[in-house]
PDB file of C-alpha atoms in Angstrom:
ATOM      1  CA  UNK A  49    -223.982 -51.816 144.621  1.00 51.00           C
ATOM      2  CA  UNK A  50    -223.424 -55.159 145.782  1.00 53.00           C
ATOM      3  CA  UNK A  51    -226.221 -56.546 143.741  1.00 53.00           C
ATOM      4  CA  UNK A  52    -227.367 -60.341 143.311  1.00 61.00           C
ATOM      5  CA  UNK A  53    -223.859 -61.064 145.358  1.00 70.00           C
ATOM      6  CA  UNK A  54    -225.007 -59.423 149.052  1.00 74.00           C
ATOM      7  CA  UNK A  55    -225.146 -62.887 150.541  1.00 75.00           C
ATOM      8  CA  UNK A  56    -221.801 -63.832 149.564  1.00 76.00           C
ATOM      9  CA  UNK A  57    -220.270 -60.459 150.523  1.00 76.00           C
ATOM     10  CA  UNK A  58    -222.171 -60.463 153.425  1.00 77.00           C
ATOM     11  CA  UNK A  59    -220.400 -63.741 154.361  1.00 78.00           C
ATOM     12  CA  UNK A  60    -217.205 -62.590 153.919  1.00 80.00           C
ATOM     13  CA  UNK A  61    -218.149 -59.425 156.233  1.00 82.00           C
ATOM     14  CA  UNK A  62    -219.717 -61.701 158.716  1.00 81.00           C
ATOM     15  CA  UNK A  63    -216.951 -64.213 159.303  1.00 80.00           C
ATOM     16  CA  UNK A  64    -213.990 -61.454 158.849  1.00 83.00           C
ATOM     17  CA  UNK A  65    -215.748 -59.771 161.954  1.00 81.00           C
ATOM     18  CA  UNK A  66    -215.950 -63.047 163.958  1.00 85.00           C
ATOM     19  CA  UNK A  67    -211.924 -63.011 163.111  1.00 83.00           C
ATOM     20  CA  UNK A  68    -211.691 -59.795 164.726  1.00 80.00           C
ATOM     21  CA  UNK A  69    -213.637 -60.317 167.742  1.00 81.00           C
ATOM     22  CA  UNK A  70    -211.781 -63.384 168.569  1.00 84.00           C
ATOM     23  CA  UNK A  71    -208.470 -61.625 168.192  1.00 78.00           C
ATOM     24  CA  UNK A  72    -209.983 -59.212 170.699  1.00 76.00           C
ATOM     25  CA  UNK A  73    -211.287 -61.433 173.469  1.00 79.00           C
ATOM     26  CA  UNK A  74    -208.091 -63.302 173.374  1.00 79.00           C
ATOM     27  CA  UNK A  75    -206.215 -59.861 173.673  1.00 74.00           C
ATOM     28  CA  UNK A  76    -208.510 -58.656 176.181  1.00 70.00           C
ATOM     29  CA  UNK A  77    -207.935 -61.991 178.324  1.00 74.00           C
ATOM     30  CA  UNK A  78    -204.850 -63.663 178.041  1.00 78.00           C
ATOM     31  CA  UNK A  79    -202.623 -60.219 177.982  1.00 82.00           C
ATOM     32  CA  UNK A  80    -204.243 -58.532 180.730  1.00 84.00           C
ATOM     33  CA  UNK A  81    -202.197 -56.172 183.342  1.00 90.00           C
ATOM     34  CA  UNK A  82    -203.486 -56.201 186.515  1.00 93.00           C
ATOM     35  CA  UNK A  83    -202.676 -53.601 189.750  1.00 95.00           C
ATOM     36  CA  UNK A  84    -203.753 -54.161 193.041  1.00 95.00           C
ATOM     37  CA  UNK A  85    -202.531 -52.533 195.474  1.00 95.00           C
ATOM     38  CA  UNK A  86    -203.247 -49.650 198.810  1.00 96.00           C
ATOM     39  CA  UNK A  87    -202.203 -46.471 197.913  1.00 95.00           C
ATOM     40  CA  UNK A  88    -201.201 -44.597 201.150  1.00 95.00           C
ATOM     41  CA  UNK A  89    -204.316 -41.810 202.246  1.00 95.00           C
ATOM     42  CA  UNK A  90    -203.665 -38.484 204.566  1.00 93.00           C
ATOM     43  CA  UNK A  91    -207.362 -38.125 205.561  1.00 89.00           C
ATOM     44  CA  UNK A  92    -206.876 -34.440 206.881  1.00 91.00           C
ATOM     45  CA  UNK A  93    -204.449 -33.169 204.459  1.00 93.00           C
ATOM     46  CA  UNK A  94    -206.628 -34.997 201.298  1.00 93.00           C
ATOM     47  CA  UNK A  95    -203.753 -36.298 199.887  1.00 95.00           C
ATOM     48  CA  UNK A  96    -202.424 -39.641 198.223  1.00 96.00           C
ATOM     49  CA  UNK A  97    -199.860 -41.345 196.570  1.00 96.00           C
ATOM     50  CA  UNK A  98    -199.578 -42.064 192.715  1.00 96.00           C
ATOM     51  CA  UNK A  99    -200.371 -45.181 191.332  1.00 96.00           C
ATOM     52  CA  UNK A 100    -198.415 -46.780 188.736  1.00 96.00           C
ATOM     53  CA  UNK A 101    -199.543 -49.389 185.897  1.00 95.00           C
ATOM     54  CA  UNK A 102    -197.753 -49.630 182.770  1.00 91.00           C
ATOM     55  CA  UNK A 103    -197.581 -46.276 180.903  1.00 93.00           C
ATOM     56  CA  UNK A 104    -199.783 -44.559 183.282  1.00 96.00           C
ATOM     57  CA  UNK A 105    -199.948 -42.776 186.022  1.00 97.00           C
ATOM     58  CA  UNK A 106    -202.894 -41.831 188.390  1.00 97.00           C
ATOM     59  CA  UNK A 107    -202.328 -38.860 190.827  1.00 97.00           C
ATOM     60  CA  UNK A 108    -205.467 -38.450 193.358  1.00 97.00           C
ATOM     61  CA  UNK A 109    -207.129 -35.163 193.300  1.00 96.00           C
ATOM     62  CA  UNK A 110    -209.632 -35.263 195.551  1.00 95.00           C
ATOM     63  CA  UNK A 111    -212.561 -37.366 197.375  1.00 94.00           C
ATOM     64  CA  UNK A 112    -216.439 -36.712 197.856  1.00 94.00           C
ATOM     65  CA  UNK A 113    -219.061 -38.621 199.802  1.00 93.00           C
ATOM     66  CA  UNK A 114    -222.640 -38.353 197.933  1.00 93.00           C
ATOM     67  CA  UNK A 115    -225.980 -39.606 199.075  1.00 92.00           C
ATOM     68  CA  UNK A 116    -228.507 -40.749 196.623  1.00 89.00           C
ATOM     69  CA  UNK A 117    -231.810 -39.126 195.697  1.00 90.00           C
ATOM     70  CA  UNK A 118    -233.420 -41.709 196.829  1.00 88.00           C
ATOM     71  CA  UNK A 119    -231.667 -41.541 200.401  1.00 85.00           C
ATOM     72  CA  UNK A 120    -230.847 -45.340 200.954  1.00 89.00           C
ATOM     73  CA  UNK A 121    -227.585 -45.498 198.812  1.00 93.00           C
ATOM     74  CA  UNK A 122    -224.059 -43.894 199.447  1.00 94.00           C
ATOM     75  CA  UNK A 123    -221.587 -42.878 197.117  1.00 94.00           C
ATOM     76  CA  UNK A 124    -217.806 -43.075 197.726  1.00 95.00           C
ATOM     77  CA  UNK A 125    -215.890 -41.905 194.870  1.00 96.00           C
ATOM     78  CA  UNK A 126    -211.991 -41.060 194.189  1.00 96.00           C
ATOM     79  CA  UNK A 127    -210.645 -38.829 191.642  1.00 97.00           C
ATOM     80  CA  UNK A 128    -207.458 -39.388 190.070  1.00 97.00           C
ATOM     81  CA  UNK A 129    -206.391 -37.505 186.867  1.00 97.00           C
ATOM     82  CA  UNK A 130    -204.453 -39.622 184.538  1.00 97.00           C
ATOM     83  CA  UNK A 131    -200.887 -39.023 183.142  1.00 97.00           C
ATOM     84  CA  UNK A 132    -198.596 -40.640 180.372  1.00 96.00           C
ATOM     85  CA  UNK A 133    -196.049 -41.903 182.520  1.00 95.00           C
ATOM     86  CA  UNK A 134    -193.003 -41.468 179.366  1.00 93.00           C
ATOM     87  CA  UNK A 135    -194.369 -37.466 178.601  1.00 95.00           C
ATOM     88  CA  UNK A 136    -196.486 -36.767 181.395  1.00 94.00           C
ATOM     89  CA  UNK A 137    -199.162 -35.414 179.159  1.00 96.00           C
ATOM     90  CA  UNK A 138    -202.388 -35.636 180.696  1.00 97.00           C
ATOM     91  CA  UNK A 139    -204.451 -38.362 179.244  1.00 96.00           C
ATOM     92  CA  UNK A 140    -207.677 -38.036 181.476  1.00 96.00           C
ATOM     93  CA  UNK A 141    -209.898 -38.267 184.542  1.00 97.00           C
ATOM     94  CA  UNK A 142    -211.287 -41.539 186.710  1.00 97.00           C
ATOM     95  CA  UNK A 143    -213.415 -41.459 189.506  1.00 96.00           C
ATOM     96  CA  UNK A 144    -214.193 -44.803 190.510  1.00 97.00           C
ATOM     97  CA  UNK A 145    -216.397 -45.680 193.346  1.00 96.00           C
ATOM     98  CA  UNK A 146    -218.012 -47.657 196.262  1.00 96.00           C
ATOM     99  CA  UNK A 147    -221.632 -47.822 196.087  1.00 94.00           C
ATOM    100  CA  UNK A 148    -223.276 -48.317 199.473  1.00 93.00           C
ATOM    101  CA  UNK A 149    -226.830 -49.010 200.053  1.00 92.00           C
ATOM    102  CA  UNK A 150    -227.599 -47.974 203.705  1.00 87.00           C
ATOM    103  CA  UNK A 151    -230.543 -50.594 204.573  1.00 88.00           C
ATOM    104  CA  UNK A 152    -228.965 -53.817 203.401  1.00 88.00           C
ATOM    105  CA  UNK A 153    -225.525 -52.859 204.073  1.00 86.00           C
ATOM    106  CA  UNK A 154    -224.402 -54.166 200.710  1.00 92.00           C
ATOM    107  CA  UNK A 155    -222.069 -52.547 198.401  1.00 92.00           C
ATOM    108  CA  UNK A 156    -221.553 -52.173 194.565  1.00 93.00           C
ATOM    109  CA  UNK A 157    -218.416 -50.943 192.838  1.00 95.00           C
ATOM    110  CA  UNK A 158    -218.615 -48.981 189.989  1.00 95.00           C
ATOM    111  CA  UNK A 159    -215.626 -48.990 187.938  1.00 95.00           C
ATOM    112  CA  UNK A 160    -214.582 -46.024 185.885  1.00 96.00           C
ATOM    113  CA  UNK A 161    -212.773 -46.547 182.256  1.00 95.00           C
ATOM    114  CA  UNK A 162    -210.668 -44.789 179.955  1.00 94.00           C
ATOM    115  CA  UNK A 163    -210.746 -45.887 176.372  1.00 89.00           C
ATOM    116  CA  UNK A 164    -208.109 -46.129 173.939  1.00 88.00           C
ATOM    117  CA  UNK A 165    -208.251 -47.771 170.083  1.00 84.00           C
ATOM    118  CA  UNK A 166    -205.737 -50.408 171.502  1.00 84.00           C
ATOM    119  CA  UNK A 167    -206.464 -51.000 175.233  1.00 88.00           C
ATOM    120  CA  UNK A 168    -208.785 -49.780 178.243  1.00 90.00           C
ATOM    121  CA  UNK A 169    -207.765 -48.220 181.399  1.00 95.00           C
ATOM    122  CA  UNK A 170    -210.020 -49.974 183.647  1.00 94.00           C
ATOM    123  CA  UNK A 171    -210.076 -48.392 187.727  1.00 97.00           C
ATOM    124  CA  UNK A 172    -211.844 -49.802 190.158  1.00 97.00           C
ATOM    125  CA  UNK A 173    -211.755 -48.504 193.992  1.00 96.00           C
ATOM    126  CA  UNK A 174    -212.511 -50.993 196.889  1.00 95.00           C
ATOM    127  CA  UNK A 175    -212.563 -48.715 199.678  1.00 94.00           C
ATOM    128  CA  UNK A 176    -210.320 -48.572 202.441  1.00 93.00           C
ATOM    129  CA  UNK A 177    -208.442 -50.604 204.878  1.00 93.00           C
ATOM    130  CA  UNK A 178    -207.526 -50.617 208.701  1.00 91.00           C
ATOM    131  CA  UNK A 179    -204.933 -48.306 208.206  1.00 91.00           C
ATOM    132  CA  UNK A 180    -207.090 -45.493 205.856  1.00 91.00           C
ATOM    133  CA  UNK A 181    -205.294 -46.670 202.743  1.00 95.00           C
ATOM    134  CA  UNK A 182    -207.201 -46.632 199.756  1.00 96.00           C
ATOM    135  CA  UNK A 183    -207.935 -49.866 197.848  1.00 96.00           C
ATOM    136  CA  UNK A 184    -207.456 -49.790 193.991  1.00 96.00           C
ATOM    137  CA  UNK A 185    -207.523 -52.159 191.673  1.00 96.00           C
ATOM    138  CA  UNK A 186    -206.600 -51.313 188.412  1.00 96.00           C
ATOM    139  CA  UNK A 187    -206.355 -53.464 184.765  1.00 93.00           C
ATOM    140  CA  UNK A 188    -204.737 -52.863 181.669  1.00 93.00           C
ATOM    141  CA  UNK A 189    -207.112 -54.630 178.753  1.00 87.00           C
ATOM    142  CA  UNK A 190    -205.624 -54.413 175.529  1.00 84.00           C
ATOM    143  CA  UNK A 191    -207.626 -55.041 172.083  1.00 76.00           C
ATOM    144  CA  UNK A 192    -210.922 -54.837 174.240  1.00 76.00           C
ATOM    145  CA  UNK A 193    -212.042 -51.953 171.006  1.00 75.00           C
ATOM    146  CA  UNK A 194    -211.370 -55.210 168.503  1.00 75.00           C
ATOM    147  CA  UNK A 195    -213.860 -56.845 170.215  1.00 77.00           C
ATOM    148  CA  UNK A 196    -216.303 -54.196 169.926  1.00 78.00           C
ATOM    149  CA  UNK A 197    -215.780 -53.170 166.265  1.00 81.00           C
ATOM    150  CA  UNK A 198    -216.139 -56.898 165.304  1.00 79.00           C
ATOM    151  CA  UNK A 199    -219.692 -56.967 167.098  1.00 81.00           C
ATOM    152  CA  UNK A 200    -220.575 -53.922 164.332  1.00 86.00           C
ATOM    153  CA  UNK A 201    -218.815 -55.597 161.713  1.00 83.00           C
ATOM    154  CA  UNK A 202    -220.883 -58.827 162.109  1.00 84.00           C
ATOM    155  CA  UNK A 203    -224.226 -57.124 162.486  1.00 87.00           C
ATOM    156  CA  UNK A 204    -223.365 -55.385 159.330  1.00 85.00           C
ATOM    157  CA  UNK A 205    -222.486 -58.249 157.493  1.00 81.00           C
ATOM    158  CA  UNK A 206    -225.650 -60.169 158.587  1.00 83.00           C
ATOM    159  CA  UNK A 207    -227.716 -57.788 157.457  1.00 84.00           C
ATOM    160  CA  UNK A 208    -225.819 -57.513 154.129  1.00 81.00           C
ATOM    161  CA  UNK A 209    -226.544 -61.213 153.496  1.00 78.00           C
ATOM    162  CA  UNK A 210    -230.369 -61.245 154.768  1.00 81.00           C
ATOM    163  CA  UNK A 211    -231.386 -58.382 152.360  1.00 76.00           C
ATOM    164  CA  UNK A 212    -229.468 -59.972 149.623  1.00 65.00           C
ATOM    165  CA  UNK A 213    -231.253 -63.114 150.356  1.00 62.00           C
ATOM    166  CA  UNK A 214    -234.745 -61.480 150.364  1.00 61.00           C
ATOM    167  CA  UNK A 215    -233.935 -59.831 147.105  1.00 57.00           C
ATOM    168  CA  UNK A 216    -232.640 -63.103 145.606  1.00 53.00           C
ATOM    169  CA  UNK A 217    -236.285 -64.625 146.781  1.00 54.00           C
ATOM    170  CA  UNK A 218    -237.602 -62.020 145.455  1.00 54.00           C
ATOM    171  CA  UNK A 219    -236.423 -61.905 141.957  1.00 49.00           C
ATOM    172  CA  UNK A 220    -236.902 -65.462 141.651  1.00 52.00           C
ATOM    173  CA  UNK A 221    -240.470 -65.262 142.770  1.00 53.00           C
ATOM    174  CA  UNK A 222    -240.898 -62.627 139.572  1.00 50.00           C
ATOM    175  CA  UNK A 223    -239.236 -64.768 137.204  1.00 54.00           C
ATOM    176  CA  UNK A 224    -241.247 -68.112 137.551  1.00 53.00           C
ATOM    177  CA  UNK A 225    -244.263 -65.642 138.031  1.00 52.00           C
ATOM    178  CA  UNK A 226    -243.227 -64.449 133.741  1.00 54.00           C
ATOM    179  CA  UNK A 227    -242.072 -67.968 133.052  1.00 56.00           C
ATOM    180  CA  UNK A 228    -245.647 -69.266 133.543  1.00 56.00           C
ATOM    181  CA  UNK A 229    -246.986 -65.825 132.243  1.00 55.00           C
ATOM    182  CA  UNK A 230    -245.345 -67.463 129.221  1.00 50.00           C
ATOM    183  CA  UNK A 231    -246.651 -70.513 129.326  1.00 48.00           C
ATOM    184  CA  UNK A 232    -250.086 -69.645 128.844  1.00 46.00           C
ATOM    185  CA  UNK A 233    -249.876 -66.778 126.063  1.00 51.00           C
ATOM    186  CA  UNK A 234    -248.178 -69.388 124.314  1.00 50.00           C
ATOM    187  CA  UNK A 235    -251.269 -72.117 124.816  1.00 49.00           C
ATOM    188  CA  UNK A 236    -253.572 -69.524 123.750  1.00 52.00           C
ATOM    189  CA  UNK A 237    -251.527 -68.930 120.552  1.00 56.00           C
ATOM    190  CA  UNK A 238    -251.630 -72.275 119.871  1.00 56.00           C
ATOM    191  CA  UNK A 239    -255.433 -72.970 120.316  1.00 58.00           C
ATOM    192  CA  UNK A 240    -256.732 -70.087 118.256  1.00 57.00           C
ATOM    193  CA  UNK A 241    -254.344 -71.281 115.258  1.00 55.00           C
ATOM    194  CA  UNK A 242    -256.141 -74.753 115.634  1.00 60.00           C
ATOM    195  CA  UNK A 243    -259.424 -72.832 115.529  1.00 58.00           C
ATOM    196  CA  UNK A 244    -258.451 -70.646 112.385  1.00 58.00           C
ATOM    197  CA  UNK A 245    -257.122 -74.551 111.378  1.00 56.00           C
ATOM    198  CA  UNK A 246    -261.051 -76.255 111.681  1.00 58.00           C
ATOM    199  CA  UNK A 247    -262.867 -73.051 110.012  1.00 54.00           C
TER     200      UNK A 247
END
Protein backbone atom coordinates (compact mmCIF):
# COMPACT_ATOMS: atom_id res chain seq x y z
CA UNK A 1 0.00 0.00 0.00
CA UNK A 2 2.67 2.26 0.77
CA UNK A 3 4.54 1.42 -2.35
CA UNK A 4 7.92 3.00 -3.75
CA UNK A 5 7.30 5.68 -0.68
CA UNK A 6 7.94 3.03 2.53
CA UNK A 7 11.19 4.77 3.31
CA UNK A 8 9.78 8.09 3.52
CA UNK A 9 6.70 6.96 5.48
CA UNK A 10 8.72 4.92 7.43
CA UNK A 11 10.62 8.10 8.45
CA UNK A 12 7.87 9.90 9.41
CA UNK A 13 6.74 6.74 11.66
CA UNK A 14 10.19 6.46 13.00
CA UNK A 15 10.84 9.99 14.19
CA UNK A 16 6.97 10.61 15.30
CA UNK A 17 7.69 7.60 17.74
CA UNK A 18 11.01 9.06 19.00
CA UNK A 19 8.53 12.26 19.73
CA UNK A 20 6.49 10.11 21.79
CA UNK A 21 8.98 8.34 23.74
CA UNK A 22 10.63 11.48 24.73
CA UNK A 23 7.37 12.97 25.88
CA UNK A 24 7.19 9.81 27.98
CA UNK A 25 10.56 9.63 29.69
CA UNK A 26 10.25 13.23 30.51
CA UNK A 27 6.69 12.45 32.01
CA UNK A 28 7.87 9.45 33.63
CA UNK A 29 10.86 11.52 35.30
CA UNK A 30 10.40 14.94 35.94
CA UNK A 31 6.53 14.50 37.24
CA UNK A 32 7.05 11.67 39.40
CA UNK A 33 5.04 11.21 42.92
CA UNK A 34 6.85 9.60 45.34
CA UNK A 35 5.53 7.93 48.99
CA UNK A 36 7.68 6.79 51.52
CA UNK A 37 6.61 6.20 54.45
CA UNK A 38 5.93 3.19 57.67
CA UNK A 39 2.62 2.19 57.72
CA UNK A 40 1.76 1.12 61.34
CA UNK A 41 1.66 -3.20 61.60
CA UNK A 42 -0.44 -5.25 64.47
CA UNK A 43 1.61 -8.47 64.05
CA UNK A 44 -1.03 -10.66 66.00
CA UNK A 45 -4.15 -9.12 64.88
CA UNK A 46 -2.67 -8.98 60.90
CA UNK A 47 -3.70 -5.70 60.48
CA UNK A 48 -2.41 -2.28 58.95
CA UNK A 49 -3.05 1.06 58.14
CA UNK A 50 -3.98 2.51 54.60
CA UNK A 51 -1.64 4.13 52.57
CA UNK A 52 -2.35 7.14 50.68
CA UNK A 53 -0.72 8.49 47.27
CA UNK A 54 -2.58 10.63 45.04
CA UNK A 55 -5.90 9.07 43.90
CA UNK A 56 -5.21 5.84 45.52
CA UNK A 57 -5.55 4.05 48.23
CA UNK A 58 -3.88 0.75 49.44
CA UNK A 59 -5.62 -1.17 52.33
CA UNK A 60 -3.38 -4.32 53.54
CA UNK A 61 -5.03 -7.61 53.36
CA UNK A 62 -2.83 -9.90 54.48
CA UNK A 63 0.99 -11.19 54.74
CA UNK A 64 2.73 -14.63 53.83
CA UNK A 65 6.28 -15.83 54.34
CA UNK A 66 7.35 -18.32 51.34
CA UNK A 67 10.50 -20.30 50.95
CA UNK A 68 11.89 -21.00 47.59
CA UNK A 69 12.10 -24.32 45.75
CA UNK A 70 15.34 -24.16 45.80
CA UNK A 71 15.50 -23.68 49.75
CA UNK A 72 18.18 -20.81 49.99
CA UNK A 73 15.81 -17.81 49.22
CA UNK A 74 12.90 -16.27 51.36
CA UNK A 75 9.99 -14.55 50.30
CA UNK A 76 8.32 -11.69 52.24
CA UNK A 77 5.40 -10.38 50.52
CA UNK A 78 2.42 -7.81 51.47
CA UNK A 79 -0.90 -7.65 49.98
CA UNK A 80 -2.72 -4.57 49.65
CA UNK A 81 -5.85 -4.27 47.40
CA UNK A 82 -6.07 -1.01 45.67
CA UNK A 83 -8.93 1.60 45.81
CA UNK A 84 -9.87 4.91 43.89
CA UNK A 85 -9.52 7.18 46.61
CA UNK A 86 -12.59 9.86 44.93
CA UNK A 87 -15.20 6.50 44.32
CA UNK A 88 -13.63 3.89 46.19
CA UNK A 89 -14.01 1.49 43.35
CA UNK A 90 -11.57 -1.13 43.52
CA UNK A 91 -8.87 -0.70 41.01
CA UNK A 92 -6.62 -3.80 41.90
CA UNK A 93 -4.19 -5.97 43.85
CA UNK A 94 -0.17 -5.44 44.82
CA UNK A 95 1.87 -7.68 46.60
CA UNK A 96 5.21 -6.40 46.72
CA UNK A 97 8.05 -8.10 48.36
CA UNK A 98 11.45 -8.70 50.13
CA UNK A 99 13.46 -11.30 48.59
CA UNK A 100 15.89 -12.93 51.01
CA UNK A 101 18.53 -15.31 50.11
CA UNK A 102 19.41 -17.29 53.32
CA UNK A 103 23.31 -18.07 52.62
CA UNK A 104 24.54 -14.63 51.65
CA UNK A 105 22.19 -12.76 53.69
CA UNK A 106 21.43 -10.41 50.84
CA UNK A 107 18.13 -9.17 49.84
CA UNK A 108 16.24 -8.23 46.57
CA UNK A 109 13.01 -6.26 46.35
CA UNK A 110 10.62 -7.04 43.96
CA UNK A 111 8.32 -4.35 43.20
CA UNK A 112 4.76 -4.98 42.16
CA UNK A 113 2.94 -2.54 39.43
CA UNK A 114 -0.34 -1.56 38.37
CA UNK A 115 -0.69 -0.20 34.90
CA UNK A 116 -2.76 2.44 33.62
CA UNK A 117 -2.76 4.15 29.79
CA UNK A 118 -1.59 7.39 31.63
CA UNK A 119 0.55 6.44 34.68
CA UNK A 120 1.90 3.31 36.76
CA UNK A 121 1.24 2.46 40.26
CA UNK A 122 4.58 1.38 41.21
CA UNK A 123 4.80 -0.48 45.17
CA UNK A 124 7.68 -1.44 46.52
CA UNK A 125 7.95 -2.97 50.26
CA UNK A 126 11.28 -2.60 52.25
CA UNK A 127 10.52 -4.62 55.13
CA UNK A 128 10.16 -3.58 58.52
CA UNK A 129 11.56 -1.40 61.14
CA UNK A 130 12.40 -1.49 64.98
CA UNK A 131 9.05 -0.86 65.84
CA UNK A 132 7.23 -3.75 63.31
CA UNK A 133 6.10 -1.02 60.96
CA UNK A 134 6.06 -1.87 57.52
CA UNK A 135 8.29 -0.03 55.01
CA UNK A 136 6.64 1.08 51.67
CA UNK A 137 7.69 2.98 49.16
CA UNK A 138 5.42 3.82 46.65
CA UNK A 139 5.68 6.09 43.08
CA UNK A 140 3.28 7.58 40.94
CA UNK A 141 4.91 7.48 37.11
CA UNK A 142 2.83 9.14 34.75
CA UNK A 143 3.19 8.72 30.75
CA UNK A 144 5.55 5.66 31.53
CA UNK A 145 2.82 3.69 28.59
CA UNK A 146 4.10 6.73 26.05
CA UNK A 147 7.28 5.51 26.45
CA UNK A 148 6.46 2.08 25.67
CA UNK A 149 4.12 2.59 22.67
CA UNK A 150 6.85 4.83 21.09
CA UNK A 151 9.43 1.81 21.40
CA UNK A 152 6.61 -0.18 19.00
CA UNK A 153 6.04 2.74 17.00
CA UNK A 154 9.78 3.09 16.11
CA UNK A 155 10.39 -0.57 15.46
CA UNK A 156 7.50 -0.35 13.16
CA UNK A 157 8.60 2.47 11.37
CA UNK A 158 12.15 1.05 10.90
CA UNK A 159 11.04 -1.76 9.46
CA UNK A 160 8.66 0.19 7.16
CA UNK A 161 11.68 2.06 5.75
CA UNK A 162 14.19 -1.07 5.48
CA UNK A 163 11.70 -3.12 3.33
CA UNK A 164 10.95 -0.12 1.30
CA UNK A 165 14.58 0.33 0.83
CA UNK A 166 15.20 -3.33 -0.22
CA UNK A 167 12.37 -3.07 -2.65
CA UNK A 168 13.68 0.25 -4.03
CA UNK A 169 17.21 -1.81 -4.55
CA UNK A 170 15.45 -4.15 -5.86
CA UNK A 171 13.52 -2.60 -8.60
CA UNK A 172 16.41 -0.70 -9.60
CA UNK A 173 18.56 -3.75 -9.88
CA UNK A 174 15.66 -5.05 -12.56
CA UNK A 175 15.59 -1.98 -14.44
CA UNK A 176 19.37 -1.50 -15.37
CA UNK A 177 19.25 -5.41 -15.69
CA UNK A 178 16.29 -4.48 -19.05
CA UNK A 179 18.14 -1.28 -19.78
CA UNK A 180 21.23 -3.28 -20.86
CA UNK A 181 18.85 -6.16 -22.03
CA UNK A 182 18.19 -3.28 -24.43
CA UNK A 183 21.27 -2.40 -25.28
CA UNK A 184 22.28 -5.44 -26.87
CA UNK A 185 19.00 -6.49 -28.91
CA UNK A 186 19.49 -3.22 -30.27
CA UNK A 187 23.43 -3.97 -31.37
CA UNK A 188 22.30 -7.10 -32.82
CA UNK A 189 19.64 -5.27 -34.89
CA UNK A 190 22.03 -3.13 -36.06
CA UNK A 191 24.76 -5.67 -37.18
CA UNK A 192 22.53 -8.01 -39.11
CA UNK A 193 21.13 -4.85 -41.15
CA UNK A 194 24.90 -4.13 -42.00
CA UNK A 195 25.15 -7.78 -43.03
CA UNK A 196 21.85 -7.76 -45.21
CA UNK A 197 23.80 -4.12 -46.23
CA UNK A 198 27.32 -6.10 -47.67
CA UNK A 199 25.26 -9.12 -49.39
Amino acid sequence: MLGSNSSKYGGYIAHFAMAIILVGLIGSSMFVTEKTDYVAFDEEADTAENFVIDDYELRYTGSDVETMPNGDDILYRVEFDVYDVNTGAYIGHVNPSVQLVASTQQTKLNASVISFPTEDLFVVYRGVNDAGDLSMDVRVNPLVSFAWVGFALLMLGTAIALFGRRKDGEVSSVSKKESRGEGVDGASDEEEAREQATA
